[in-house]
XYZ file of N, CA and C in Angstrom:
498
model
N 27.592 176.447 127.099
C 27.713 175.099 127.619
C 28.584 175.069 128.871
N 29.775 175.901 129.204
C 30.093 176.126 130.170
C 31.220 175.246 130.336
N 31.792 174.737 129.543
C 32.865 173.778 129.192
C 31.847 172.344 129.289
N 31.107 171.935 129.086
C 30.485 170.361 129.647
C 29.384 170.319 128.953
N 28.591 168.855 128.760
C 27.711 168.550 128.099
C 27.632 168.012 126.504
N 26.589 167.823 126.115
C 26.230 167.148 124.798
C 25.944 167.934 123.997
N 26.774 168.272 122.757
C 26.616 169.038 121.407
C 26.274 167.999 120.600
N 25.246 168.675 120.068
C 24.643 168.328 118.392
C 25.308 169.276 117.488
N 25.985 168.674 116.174
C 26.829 169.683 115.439
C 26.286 169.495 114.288
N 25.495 170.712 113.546
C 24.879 171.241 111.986
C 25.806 171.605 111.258
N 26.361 170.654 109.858
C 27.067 171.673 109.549
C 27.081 171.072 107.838
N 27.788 171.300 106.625
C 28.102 171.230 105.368
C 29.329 170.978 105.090
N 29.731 170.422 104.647
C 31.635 170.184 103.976
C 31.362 170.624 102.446
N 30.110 171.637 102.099
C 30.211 171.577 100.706
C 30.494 173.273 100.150
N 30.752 173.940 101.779
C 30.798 175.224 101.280
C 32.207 175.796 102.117
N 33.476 176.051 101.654
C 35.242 176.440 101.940
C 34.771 177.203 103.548
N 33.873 178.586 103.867
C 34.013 178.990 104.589
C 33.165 178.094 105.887
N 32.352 177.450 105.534
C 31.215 176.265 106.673
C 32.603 175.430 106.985
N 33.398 174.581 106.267
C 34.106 174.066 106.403
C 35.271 174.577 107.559
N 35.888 175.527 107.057
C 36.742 176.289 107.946
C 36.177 176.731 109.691
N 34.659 177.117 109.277
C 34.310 177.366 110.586
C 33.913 176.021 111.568
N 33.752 175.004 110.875
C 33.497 173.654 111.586
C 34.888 173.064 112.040
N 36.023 173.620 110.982
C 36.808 173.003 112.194
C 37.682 173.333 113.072
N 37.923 175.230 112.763
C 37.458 175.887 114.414
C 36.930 175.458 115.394
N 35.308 174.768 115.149
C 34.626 174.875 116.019
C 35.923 173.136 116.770
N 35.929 172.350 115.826
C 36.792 171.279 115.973
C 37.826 171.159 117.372
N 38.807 171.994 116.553
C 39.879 172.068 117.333
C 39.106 172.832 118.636
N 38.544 173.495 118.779
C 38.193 174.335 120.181
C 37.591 173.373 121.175
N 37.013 172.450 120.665
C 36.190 171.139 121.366
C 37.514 170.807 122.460
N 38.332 170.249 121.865
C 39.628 169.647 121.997
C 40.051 170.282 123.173
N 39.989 171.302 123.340
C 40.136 172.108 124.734
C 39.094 172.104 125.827
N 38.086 171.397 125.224
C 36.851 170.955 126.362
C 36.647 169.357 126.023
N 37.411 168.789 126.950
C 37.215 167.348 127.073
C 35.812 166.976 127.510
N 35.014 167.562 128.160
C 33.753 167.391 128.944
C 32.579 167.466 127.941
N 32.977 168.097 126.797
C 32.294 168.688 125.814
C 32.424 167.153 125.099
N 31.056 166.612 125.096
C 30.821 165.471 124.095
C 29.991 165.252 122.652
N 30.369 165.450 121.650
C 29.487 165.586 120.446
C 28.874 164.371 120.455
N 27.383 164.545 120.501
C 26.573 162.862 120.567
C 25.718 162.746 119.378
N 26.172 163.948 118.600
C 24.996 163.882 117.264
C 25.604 164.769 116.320
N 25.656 164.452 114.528
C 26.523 164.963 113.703
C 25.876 164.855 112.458
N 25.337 165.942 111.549
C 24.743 165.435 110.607
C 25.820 167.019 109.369
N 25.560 166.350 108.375
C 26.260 166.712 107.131
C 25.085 167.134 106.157
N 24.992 168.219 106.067
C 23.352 168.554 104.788
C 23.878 168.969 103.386
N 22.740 168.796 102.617
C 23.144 169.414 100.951
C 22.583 170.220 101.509
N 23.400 171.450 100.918
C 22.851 172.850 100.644
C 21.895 173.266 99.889
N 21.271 172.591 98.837
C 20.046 172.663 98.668
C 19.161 172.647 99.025
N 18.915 171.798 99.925
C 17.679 171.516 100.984
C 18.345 171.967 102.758
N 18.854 172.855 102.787
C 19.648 172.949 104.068
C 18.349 173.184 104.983
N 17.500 173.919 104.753
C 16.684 174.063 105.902
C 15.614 172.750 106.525
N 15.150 171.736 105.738
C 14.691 170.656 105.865
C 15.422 169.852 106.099
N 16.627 169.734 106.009
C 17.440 168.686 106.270
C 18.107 168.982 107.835
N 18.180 170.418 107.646
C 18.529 170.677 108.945
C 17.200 170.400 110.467
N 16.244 170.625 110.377
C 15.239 170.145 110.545
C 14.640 168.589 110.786
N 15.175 168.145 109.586
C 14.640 166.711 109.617
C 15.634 165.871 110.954
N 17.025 166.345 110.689
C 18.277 165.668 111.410
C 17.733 166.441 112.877
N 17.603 167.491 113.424
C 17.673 168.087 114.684
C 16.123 166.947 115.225
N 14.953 166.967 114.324
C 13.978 165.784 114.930
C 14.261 164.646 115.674
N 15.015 164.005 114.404
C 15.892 162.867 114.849
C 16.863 162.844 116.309
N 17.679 163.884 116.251
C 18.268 163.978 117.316
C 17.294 164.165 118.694
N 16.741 165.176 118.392
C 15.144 165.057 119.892
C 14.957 163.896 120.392
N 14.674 163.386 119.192
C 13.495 161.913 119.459
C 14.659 160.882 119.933
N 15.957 161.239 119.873
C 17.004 159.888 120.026
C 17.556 160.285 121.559
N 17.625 161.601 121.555
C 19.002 162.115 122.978
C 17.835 163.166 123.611
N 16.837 163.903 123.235
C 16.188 164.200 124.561
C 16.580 165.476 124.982
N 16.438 165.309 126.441
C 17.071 166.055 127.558
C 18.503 166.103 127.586
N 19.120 164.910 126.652
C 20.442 164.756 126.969
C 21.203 165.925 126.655
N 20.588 166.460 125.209
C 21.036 167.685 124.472
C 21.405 168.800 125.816
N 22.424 169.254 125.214
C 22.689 170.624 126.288
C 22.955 171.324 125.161
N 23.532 171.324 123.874
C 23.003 172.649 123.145
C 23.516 172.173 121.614
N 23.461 172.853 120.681
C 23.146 172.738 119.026
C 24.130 173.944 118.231
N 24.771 173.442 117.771
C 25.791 174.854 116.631
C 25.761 174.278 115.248
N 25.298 175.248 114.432
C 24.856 175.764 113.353
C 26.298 176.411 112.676
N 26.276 176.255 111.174
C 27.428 176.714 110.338
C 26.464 178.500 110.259
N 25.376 178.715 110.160
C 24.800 179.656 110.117
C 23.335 179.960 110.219
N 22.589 181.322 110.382
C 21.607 181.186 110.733
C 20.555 180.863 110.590
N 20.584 180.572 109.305
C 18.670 180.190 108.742
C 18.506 177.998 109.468
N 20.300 177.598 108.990
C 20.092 176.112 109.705
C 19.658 176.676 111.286
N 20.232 177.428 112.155
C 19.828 177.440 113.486
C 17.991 177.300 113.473
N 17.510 178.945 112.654
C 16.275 178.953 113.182
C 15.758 177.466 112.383
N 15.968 176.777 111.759
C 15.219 175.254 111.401
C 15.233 174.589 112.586
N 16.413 174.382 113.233
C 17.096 173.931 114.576
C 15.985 174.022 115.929
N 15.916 175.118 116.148
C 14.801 175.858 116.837
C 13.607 175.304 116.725
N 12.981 175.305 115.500
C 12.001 174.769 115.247
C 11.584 173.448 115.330
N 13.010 172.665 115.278
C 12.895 170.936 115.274
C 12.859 170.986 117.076
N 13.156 171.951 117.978
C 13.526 171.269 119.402
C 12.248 172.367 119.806
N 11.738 172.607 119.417
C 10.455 173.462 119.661
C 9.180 172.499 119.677
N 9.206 172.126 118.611
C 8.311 170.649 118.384
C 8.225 169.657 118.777
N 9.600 169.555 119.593
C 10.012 168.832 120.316
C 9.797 168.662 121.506
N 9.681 169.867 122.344
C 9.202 170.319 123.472
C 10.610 170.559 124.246
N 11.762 170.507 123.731
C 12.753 170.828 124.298
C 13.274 172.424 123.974
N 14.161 172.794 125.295
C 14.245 174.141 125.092
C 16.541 174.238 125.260
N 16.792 174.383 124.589
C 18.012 173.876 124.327
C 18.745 174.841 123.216
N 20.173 175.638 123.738
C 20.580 177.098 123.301
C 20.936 176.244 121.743
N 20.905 177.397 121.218
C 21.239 177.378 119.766
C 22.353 178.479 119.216
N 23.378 178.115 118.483
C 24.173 178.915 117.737
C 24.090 178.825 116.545
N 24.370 179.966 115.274
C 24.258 180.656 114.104
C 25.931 181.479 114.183
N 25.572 181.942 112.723
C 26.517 182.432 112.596
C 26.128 183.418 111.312
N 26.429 184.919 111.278
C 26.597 185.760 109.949
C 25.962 187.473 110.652
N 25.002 186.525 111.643
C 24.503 187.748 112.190
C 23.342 188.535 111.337
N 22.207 187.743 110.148
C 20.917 188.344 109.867
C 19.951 189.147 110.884
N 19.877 190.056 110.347
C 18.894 190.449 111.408
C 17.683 190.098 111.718
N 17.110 188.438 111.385
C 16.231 188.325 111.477
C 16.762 187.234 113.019
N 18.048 186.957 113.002
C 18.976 186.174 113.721
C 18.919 187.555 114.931
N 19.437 188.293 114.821
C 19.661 189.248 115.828
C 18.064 189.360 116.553
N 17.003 189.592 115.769
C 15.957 189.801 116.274
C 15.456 188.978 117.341
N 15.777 187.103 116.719
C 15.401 186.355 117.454
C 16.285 186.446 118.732
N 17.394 186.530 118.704
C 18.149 186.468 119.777
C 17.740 187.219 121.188
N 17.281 188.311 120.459
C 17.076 189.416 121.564
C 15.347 189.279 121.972
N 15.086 188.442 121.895
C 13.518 187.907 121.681
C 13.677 186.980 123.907
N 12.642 187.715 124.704
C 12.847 187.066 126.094
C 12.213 185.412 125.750
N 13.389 184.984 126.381
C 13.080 182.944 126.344
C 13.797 182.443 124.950
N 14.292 183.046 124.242
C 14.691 182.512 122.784
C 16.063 181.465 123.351
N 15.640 180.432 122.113
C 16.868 179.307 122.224
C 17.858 180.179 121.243
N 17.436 180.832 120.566
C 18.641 181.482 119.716
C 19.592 181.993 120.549
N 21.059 181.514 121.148
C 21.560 182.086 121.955
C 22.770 183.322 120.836
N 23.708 183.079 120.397
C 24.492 183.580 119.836
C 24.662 183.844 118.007
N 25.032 184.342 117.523
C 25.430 184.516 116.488
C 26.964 185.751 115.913
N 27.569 184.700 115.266
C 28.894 185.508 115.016
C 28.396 186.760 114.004
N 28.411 187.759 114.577
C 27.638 189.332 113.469
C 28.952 189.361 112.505
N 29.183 189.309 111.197
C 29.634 189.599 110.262
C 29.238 190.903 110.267
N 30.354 191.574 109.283
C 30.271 192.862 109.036
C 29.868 193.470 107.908
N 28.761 193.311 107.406
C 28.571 193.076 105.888
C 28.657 194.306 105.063
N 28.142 195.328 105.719
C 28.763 197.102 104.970
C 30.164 197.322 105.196
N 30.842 197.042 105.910
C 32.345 196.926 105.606
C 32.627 196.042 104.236
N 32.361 194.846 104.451
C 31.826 193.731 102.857
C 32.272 194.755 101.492
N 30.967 194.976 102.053
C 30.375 195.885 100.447
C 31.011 197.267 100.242
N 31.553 197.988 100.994
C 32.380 198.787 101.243
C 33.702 198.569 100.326
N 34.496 197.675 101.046
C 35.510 197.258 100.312
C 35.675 196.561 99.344
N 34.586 195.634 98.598
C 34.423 194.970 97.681
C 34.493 196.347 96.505
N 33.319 197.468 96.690
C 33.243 198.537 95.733
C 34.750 198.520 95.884
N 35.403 199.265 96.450
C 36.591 199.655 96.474
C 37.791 198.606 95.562
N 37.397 197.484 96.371
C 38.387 196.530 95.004
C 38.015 196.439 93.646
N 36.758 196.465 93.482
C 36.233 196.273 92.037
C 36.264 197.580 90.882
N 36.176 198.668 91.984
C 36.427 199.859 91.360
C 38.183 200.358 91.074
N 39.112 199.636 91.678
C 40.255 199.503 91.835
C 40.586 198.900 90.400
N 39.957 197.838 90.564
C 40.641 196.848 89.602
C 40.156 197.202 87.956
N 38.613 197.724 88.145
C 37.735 197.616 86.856
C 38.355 199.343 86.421
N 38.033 199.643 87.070
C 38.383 201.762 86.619
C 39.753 201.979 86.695
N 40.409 201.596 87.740
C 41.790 202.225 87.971
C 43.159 201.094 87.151
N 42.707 200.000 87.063
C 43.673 199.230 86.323
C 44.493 198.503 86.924
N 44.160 198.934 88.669
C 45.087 197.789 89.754
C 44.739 196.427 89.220
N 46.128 195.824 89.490
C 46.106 193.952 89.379
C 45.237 193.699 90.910
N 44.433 192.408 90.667
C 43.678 192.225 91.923
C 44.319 191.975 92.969
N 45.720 190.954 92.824
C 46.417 190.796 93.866
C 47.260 191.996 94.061
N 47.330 192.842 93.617
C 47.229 194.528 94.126
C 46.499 195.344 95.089
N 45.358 194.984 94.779
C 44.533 195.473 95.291
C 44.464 194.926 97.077
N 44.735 193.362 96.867
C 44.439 192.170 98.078
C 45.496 192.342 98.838
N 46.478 192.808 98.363
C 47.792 193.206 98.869
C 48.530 191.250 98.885
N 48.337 190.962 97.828
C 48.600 189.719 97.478
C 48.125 188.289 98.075
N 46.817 188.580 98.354
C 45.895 187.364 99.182
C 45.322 187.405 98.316
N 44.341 185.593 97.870
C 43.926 185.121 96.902
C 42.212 185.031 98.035
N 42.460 185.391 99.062
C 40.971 185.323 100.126
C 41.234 186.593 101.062
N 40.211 187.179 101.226
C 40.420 188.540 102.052
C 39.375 187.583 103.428
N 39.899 188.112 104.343
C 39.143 187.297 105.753
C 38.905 188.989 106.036
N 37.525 188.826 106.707
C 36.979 190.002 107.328
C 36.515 189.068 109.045
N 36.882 189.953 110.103
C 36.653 189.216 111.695
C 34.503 189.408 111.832
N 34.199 188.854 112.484
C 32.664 189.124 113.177
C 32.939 189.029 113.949
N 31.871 189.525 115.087
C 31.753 189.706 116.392
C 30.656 189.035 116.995
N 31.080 188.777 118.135
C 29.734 187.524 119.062
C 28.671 188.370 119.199
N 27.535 187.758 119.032
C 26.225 188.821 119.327
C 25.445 187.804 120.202
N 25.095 188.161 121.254
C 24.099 187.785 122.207
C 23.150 188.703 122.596
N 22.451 188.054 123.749
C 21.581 189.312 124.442
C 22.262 189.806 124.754
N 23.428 190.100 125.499
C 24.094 191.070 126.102
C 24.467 192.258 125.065
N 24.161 191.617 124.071
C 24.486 193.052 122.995
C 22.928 193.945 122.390
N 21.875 193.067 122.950
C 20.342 193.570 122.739
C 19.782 195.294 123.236
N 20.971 195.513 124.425
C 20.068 197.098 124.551
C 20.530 198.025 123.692
């Protein structure tokens, strides 16, 4: 967006880490005054992909051209996203987040609105999860032993764009 323009914001208050990353995304706004949110929708996670969908229609059909771009708590709402401003006839960047590779694929796809996605590290994940569980279940470590006394382990992702496609 380039500091400026109209965000549409996808997101859930029904899941701790969507939450946390929405209001990241929050506070960071705050540092771009130019940056105007003109559209805001809240989905059940049950129906996240239709709802995400149904709301991005709505937004088309209301703001248009006005849209300068769309952020997603993660990727399957983006590619719905895509699909609602596709139908739309608008062509307008899109953000995700987790880094699927079906997300990476699109990204690196020439003309894709899929612009970014935060790549999680998910074999590190599973890596260290064995390691705690095998810690805790075989070896007899206390978990907050294991966590080194954190009740949430945070693992970082990394921005993935085209620039990360060759």
């Amino acid at each position: 967006m380039k500091g400026k323009g109209n965000l549409i914001i996808i997101t859930t208050d029904k899941i701790k880490p969507v939450r946390e990353r929405t209001d990241t995304l929050r506070a960071i706004l705050k540092e771009y005054p130019d940056i105007k949110v003109i559209g805001e929708y809240n989905f059940d996670v049950a129906n996240f992909y239709q709802e995400t969908l149904n709301a991005v229609q709505d937004f088309a059909t209301r703001y248009g051209e006005e849209i300068t771009a769309v952020w997603t708590p993660w990727d399957e709402p983006a590619q719905a996203a895509i699909t609602a401003l596709q139908g739309a006839g608008l062509n307008v960047p899109v953000s995700g987040m987790d880094g699927h590779p079906e997300a990476i694929k699109a990204i690196c796809e020439p003309n894709s609105m899929f612009v970014a996605t935060g790549r999680q590290q998910f074999e590190e994940w599973g890596v260290n999860l064995a390691t705690y569980a095998k810690r805790v279940m075989l070896d007899g470590d206390h978990p907050k032993e294991v966590t080194n006394g954190k009740d949430i382990v945070y693992y970082g992702a990394t921005l993935f764009t085209k620039d990360n496609c060759k």
